[in-house]
CSV table of C-alpha atoms in Angstrom, one decimal:
chain,number,residue,atom,x,y,z
A,98,SER,CA,-45.1,-94.1,16.4
A,99,ALA,CA,-44.1,-90.9,15.1
A,100,VAL,CA,-44.6,-87.0,16.1
A,101,ILE,CA,-44.9,-84.6,13.4
A,102,SER,CA,-45.3,-81.1,14.5
A,103,GLN,CA,-46.5,-78.0,12.3
A,104,LYS,CA,-46.4,-74.7,12.1
A,105,PRO,CA,-47.8,-72.0,12.3
A,106,SER,CA,-50.9,-73.4,14.5
A,107,ARG,CA,-53.5,-70.7,13.0
A,108,ASP,CA,-52.8,-67.9,10.7
A,109,ILE,CA,-55.0,-64.4,9.6
A,110,CYS,CA,-53.1,-63.2,6.4
A,111,GLN,CA,-54.6,-60.8,3.5
A,112,ARG,CA,-55.7,-62.4,0.8
A,113,GLY,CA,-53.3,-61.5,-2.0
A,114,THR,CA,-50.4,-62.9,0.1
A,115,SER,CA,-48.9,-66.7,0.5
A,116,LEU,CA,-48.2,-68.6,3.8
A,117,THR,CA,-45.9,-71.8,3.8
A,118,ILE,CA,-46.2,-74.2,6.1
A,119,GLN,CA,-43.4,-76.5,7.2
A,120,CYS,CA,-44.3,-79.9,8.4
A,121,GLN,CA,-41.5,-81.7,10.4
A,122,VAL,CA,-41.6,-85.7,11.5
A,123,ASP,CA,-39.5,-86.9,14.4
A,124,SER,CA,-38.5,-90.2,12.2
A,125,GLN,CA,-38.3,-91.3,8.8
A,126,VAL,CA,-41.6,-92.0,7.4
A,127,THR,CA,-42.3,-94.1,4.0
A,128,MET,CA,-44.1,-91.3,2.5
A,129,MET,CA,-45.6,-87.6,3.7
A,130,PHE,CA,-49.4,-86.3,2.5
A,131,TRP,CA,-50.6,-82.9,2.5
A,132,TYR,CA,-55.1,-82.5,3.2
A,133,ARG,CA,-57.2,-79.7,2.9
A,134,GLN,CA,-60.0,-79.3,6.0
A,135,GLN,CA,-62.6,-77.1,4.9
A,136,PRO,CA,-64.8,-75.5,7.0
A,137,GLY,CA,-67.9,-78.6,7.3
A,138,GLN,CA,-65.9,-80.6,4.9
A,139,SER,CA,-64.1,-83.8,5.3
A,140,LEU,CA,-60.0,-84.5,4.7
A,141,THR,CA,-59.2,-83.8,1.1
A,142,LEU,CA,-55.8,-85.2,-0.5
A,143,ILE,CA,-54.0,-82.1,-1.7
A,144,ALA,CA,-50.7,-83.8,-3.1
A,145,THR,CA,-48.0,-86.1,-2.4
A,146,ALA,CA,-44.7,-84.9,-1.5
A,147,ASN,CA,-42.3,-86.8,-3.0
A,148,GLN,CA,-38.5,-86.0,-1.7
A,149,GLY,CA,-35.9,-84.6,-4.1
A,150,SER,CA,-38.7,-84.0,-6.8
A,151,GLU,CA,-41.8,-82.7,-7.9
A,152,ALA,CA,-45.0,-83.0,-5.7
A,153,THR,CA,-48.1,-85.8,-7.0
A,154,TYR,CA,-51.0,-83.3,-7.3
A,155,GLU,CA,-54.6,-84.6,-7.2
A,156,SER,CA,-57.3,-83.7,-9.2
A,157,GLY,CA,-58.8,-79.8,-8.3
A,158,PHE,CA,-55.0,-79.4,-7.6
A,159,VAL,CA,-52.0,-77.8,-9.5
A,160,ILE,CA,-48.3,-76.8,-8.4
A,161,ASP,CA,-48.7,-72.7,-8.9
A,162,LYS,CA,-51.4,-72.6,-6.0
A,163,PHE,CA,-50.4,-75.6,-4.5
A,164,PRO,CA,-46.3,-75.4,-4.1
A,165,ILE,CA,-44.8,-78.3,-2.4
A,166,SER,CA,-41.4,-79.0,-1.7
A,167,ARG,CA,-39.9,-82.5,0.0
A,168,PRO,CA,-36.3,-82.0,0.3
A,169,ASN,CA,-35.0,-84.4,3.0
A,170,LEU,CA,-38.1,-87.7,4.3
A,171,THR,CA,-38.1,-86.2,7.2
A,172,PHE,CA,-39.2,-82.4,6.6
A,173,SER,CA,-41.6,-81.0,3.8
A,174,THR,CA,-43.5,-77.0,3.5
A,175,LEU,CA,-46.9,-76.7,1.8
A,176,THR,CA,-47.6,-73.0,-0.1
A,177,VAL,CA,-50.7,-71.5,-0.4
A,178,SER,CA,-50.0,-69.0,-3.0
A,179,ASN,CA,-52.5,-65.8,-4.0
A,180,MET,CA,-55.1,-66.8,-1.9
A,181,SER,CA,-58.2,-66.0,-1.7
A,182,PRO,CA,-60.9,-66.1,0.9
A,183,GLU,CA,-62.6,-69.4,-0.6
A,184,ASP,CA,-58.5,-70.7,1.1
A,185,SER,CA,-59.7,-70.5,4.4
A,186,SER,CA,-59.8,-74.1,6.1
A,187,ILE,CA,-57.8,-76.8,8.4
A,188,TYR,CA,-54.3,-77.7,6.3
A,189,LEU,CA,-53.1,-81.3,7.6
A,190,CYS,CA,-49.5,-83.1,7.6
A,191,SER,CA,-49.7,-86.2,7.5
A,192,GLY,CA,-46.8,-88.8,7.2
A,193,GLN,CA,-47.4,-92.5,6.3
A,194,GLY,CA,-45.7,-95.2,9.3
A,195,TYR,CA,-44.7,-98.4,8.5
A,196,THR,CA,-48.2,-99.2,10.1
A,197,GLU,CA,-51.0,-96.6,10.0
A,198,ALA,CA,-50.9,-92.3,8.7
A,199,PHE,CA,-49.2,-90.3,11.6
A,200,PHE,CA,-51.2,-86.7,11.2
A,201,GLY,CA,-50.2,-83.3,12.4
A,202,GLN,CA,-52.2,-80.9,14.4
A,203,GLY,CA,-53.3,-78.9,11.9
A,204,THR,CA,-52.6,-75.0,10.4
A,205,ARG,CA,-55.8,-73.0,11.0
A,206,LEU,CA,-54.8,-70.3,8.3
A,207,THR,CA,-58.2,-68.0,7.5
A,208,VAL,CA,-57.3,-65.5,5.2
A,209,VAL,CA,-59.5,-61.4,5.2
B,292,ALA,CA,-62.3,-94.4,-6.6
B,293,GLN,CA,-62.9,-94.9,-3.2
B,294,SER,CA,-65.8,-93.3,-0.9
B,295,VAL,CA,-66.8,-93.0,2.5
B,296,THR,CA,-70.1,-91.8,3.6
B,297,GLN,CA,-70.7,-90.6,7.1
B,298,LEU,CA,-74.1,-89.5,7.6
B,299,GLY,CA,-75.5,-87.1,10.1
B,300,SER,CA,-73.1,-84.7,11.3
B,301,HIS,CA,-73.6,-85.1,14.5
B,302,VAL,CA,-74.7,-87.1,17.2
B,303,SER,CA,-74.9,-87.0,20.8
B,304,VAL,CA,-75.2,-89.8,23.6
B,305,SER,CA,-75.7,-89.3,27.6
B,306,GLU,CA,-72.5,-90.7,30.0
B,307,GLY,CA,-72.2,-95.0,29.8
B,308,ALA,CA,-74.7,-95.6,27.1
B,309,LEU,CA,-74.0,-96.8,23.5
B,310,VAL,CA,-71.9,-95.4,20.7
B,311,LEU,CA,-72.7,-96.4,17.2
B,312,LEU,CA,-70.8,-94.0,14.5
B,313,ARG,CA,-71.4,-95.2,11.4
B,314,CYS,CA,-69.4,-95.9,8.4
B,315,ASN,CA,-70.2,-97.4,4.3
B,316,TYR,CA,-67.6,-97.1,2.0
B,317,SER,CA,-67.7,-97.5,-2.3
B,318,SER,CA,-64.4,-99.9,-2.9
B,319,SER,CA,-63.4,-101.4,-5.5
B,320,VAL,CA,-60.7,-103.1,-4.6
B,321,PRO,CA,-60.3,-104.8,-1.2
B,322,PRO,CA,-60.0,-101.7,1.5
B,323,TYR,CA,-58.8,-101.0,4.0
B,324,LEU,CA,-60.7,-99.0,6.7
B,325,PHE,CA,-59.4,-97.1,9.6
B,326,TRP,CA,-61.3,-95.0,11.9
B,327,TYR,CA,-59.3,-91.4,13.6
B,328,VAL,CA,-60.4,-89.5,16.2
B,329,GLN,CA,-59.5,-85.5,16.4
B,330,TYR,CA,-59.9,-84.2,19.8
B,331,PRO,CA,-59.9,-80.0,19.8
B,332,ASN,CA,-56.7,-77.9,18.7
B,333,GLN,CA,-55.0,-81.5,18.0
B,334,GLY,CA,-53.9,-84.2,15.4
B,335,LEU,CA,-56.2,-87.0,14.2
B,336,GLN,CA,-54.9,-89.7,15.9
B,337,LEU,CA,-56.0,-93.6,14.8
B,338,LEU,CA,-58.5,-95.5,16.7
B,339,LEU,CA,-58.4,-98.7,14.7
B,340,LYS,CA,-57.9,-99.8,11.8
B,341,TYR,CA,-59.1,-103.4,8.9
B,342,THR,CA,-57.0,-104.7,6.7
B,343,THR,CA,-57.1,-108.2,6.6
B,344,GLY,CA,-58.0,-110.9,8.9
B,345,ALA,CA,-60.9,-110.5,11.5
B,346,THR,CA,-63.7,-108.5,10.6
B,347,LEU,CA,-64.0,-107.3,14.2
B,348,VAL,CA,-61.3,-105.0,15.0
B,349,LYS,CA,-60.8,-103.5,19.0
B,350,GLY,CA,-58.8,-100.3,19.2
B,351,ILE,CA,-57.7,-98.3,21.8
B,352,ASN,CA,-60.1,-96.3,24.4
B,353,GLY,CA,-62.4,-99.8,24.1
B,354,PHE,CA,-63.9,-99.2,20.5
B,355,GLU,CA,-64.3,-101.6,17.9
B,356,ALA,CA,-65.3,-101.5,14.4
B,357,GLU,CA,-66.7,-104.9,12.5
B,358,PHE,CA,-65.9,-104.8,9.0
B,359,LYS,CA,-68.5,-106.5,6.6
B,360,LYS,CA,-68.6,-106.6,3.2
B,361,SER,CA,-71.4,-107.7,2.0
B,362,GLU,CA,-73.2,-104.5,3.8
B,363,THR,CA,-70.2,-102.3,2.7
B,364,SER,CA,-70.0,-101.0,6.1
B,365,PHE,CA,-67.0,-100.2,8.8
B,366,HIS,CA,-69.2,-99.0,11.5
B,367,LEU,CA,-67.2,-98.3,15.2
B,368,THR,CA,-69.1,-98.7,18.3
B,369,LYS,CA,-68.0,-98.6,21.8
B,370,PRO,CA,-70.6,-100.4,24.9
B,371,SER,CA,-69.9,-97.1,27.3
B,372,ALA,CA,-69.7,-94.0,26.8
B,373,HIS,CA,-67.0,-91.6,28.8
B,374,MET,CA,-67.2,-87.8,29.1
B,375,SER,CA,-63.0,-88.7,27.6
B,376,ASP,CA,-64.7,-89.1,23.8
B,377,ALA,CA,-66.4,-85.9,22.9
B,378,ALA,CA,-65.0,-85.5,20.1
B,379,GLU,CA,-65.1,-86.0,16.3
B,380,TYR,CA,-64.3,-89.0,14.7
B,381,PHE,CA,-63.7,-90.1,10.5
B,382,CYS,CA,-63.7,-93.1,9.0
B,383,ALA,CA,-61.6,-93.3,6.0
B,384,VAL,CA,-60.1,-95.9,3.3
B,385,SER,CA,-57.4,-96.6,1.5
B,386,ASP,CA,-56.9,-95.5,-2.2
B,387,GLN,CA,-56.7,-98.0,-4.8
B,388,GLY,CA,-56.7,-100.9,-1.5
B,389,GLY,CA,-53.9,-100.7,0.4
B,390,SER,CA,-51.9,-97.3,-1.1
B,391,GLU,CA,-51.6,-94.8,1.9
B,392,LYS,CA,-53.8,-91.8,0.2
B,393,LEU,CA,-56.8,-92.0,2.3
B,394,VAL,CA,-60.1,-91.0,1.3
B,395,PHE,CA,-62.2,-89.4,4.4
B,396,GLY,CA,-66.0,-89.2,5.9
B,397,LYS,CA,-67.0,-85.8,7.0
B,398,GLY,CA,-66.3,-86.8,10.1
B,399,MET,CA,-68.6,-87.0,13.0
B,400,LYS,CA,-68.9,-85.2,15.8
B,401,LEU,CA,-69.5,-86.9,19.1
B,402,THR,CA,-70.7,-85.2,22.1
B,403,VAL,CA,-71.4,-86.9,25.6
B,404,ASN,CA,-73.9,-86.0,27.9
B,405,PRO,CA,-74.2,-86.0,31.0
């Protein structure tokens, strides 16, 4: 199995600022994903983090707002840009192993 | 496109009672189905999954789920609840029938009363 470490685990940020979330996997995974879990809502896929190239975004999510990098097979970052209170959510990183998807503990973001 | 329905957001059972968490899905292709559990302040952990083959799937911690194609359901059960089962449970279906992207239900918070 893979262990996925995310940091920070939580943060409180001012509106208009940006926050970068880091995701480190302890072993190689085939794919990495970023999800958002808004209060009282389900997990929603933001994008697939592609190694060495631009991420693939789902409908409703754009690169300018959520730039993602994946410089190697085991590390990825998600930036939440120009934050507003509506961005207050839990952001989760996921890595796909051979048989299942593994998840980080999530980053609980509050924008004030 | 795939979708998952978990009706309600909270269920409460007594310790030792049956746990039944319902999940219905919509998929235009043969689905891969998953149940994840999230304990407080922890990441999601896979409980069990259905890909192909036997429709009754056994997972960790005594949980099992049965894939019923005719009912488009994948309900999660455990015969006897334990206090440690208190958590949030998510049903998910893989997008495009086998790709790694997951579409999640809204989740169900399980409370176990002594």
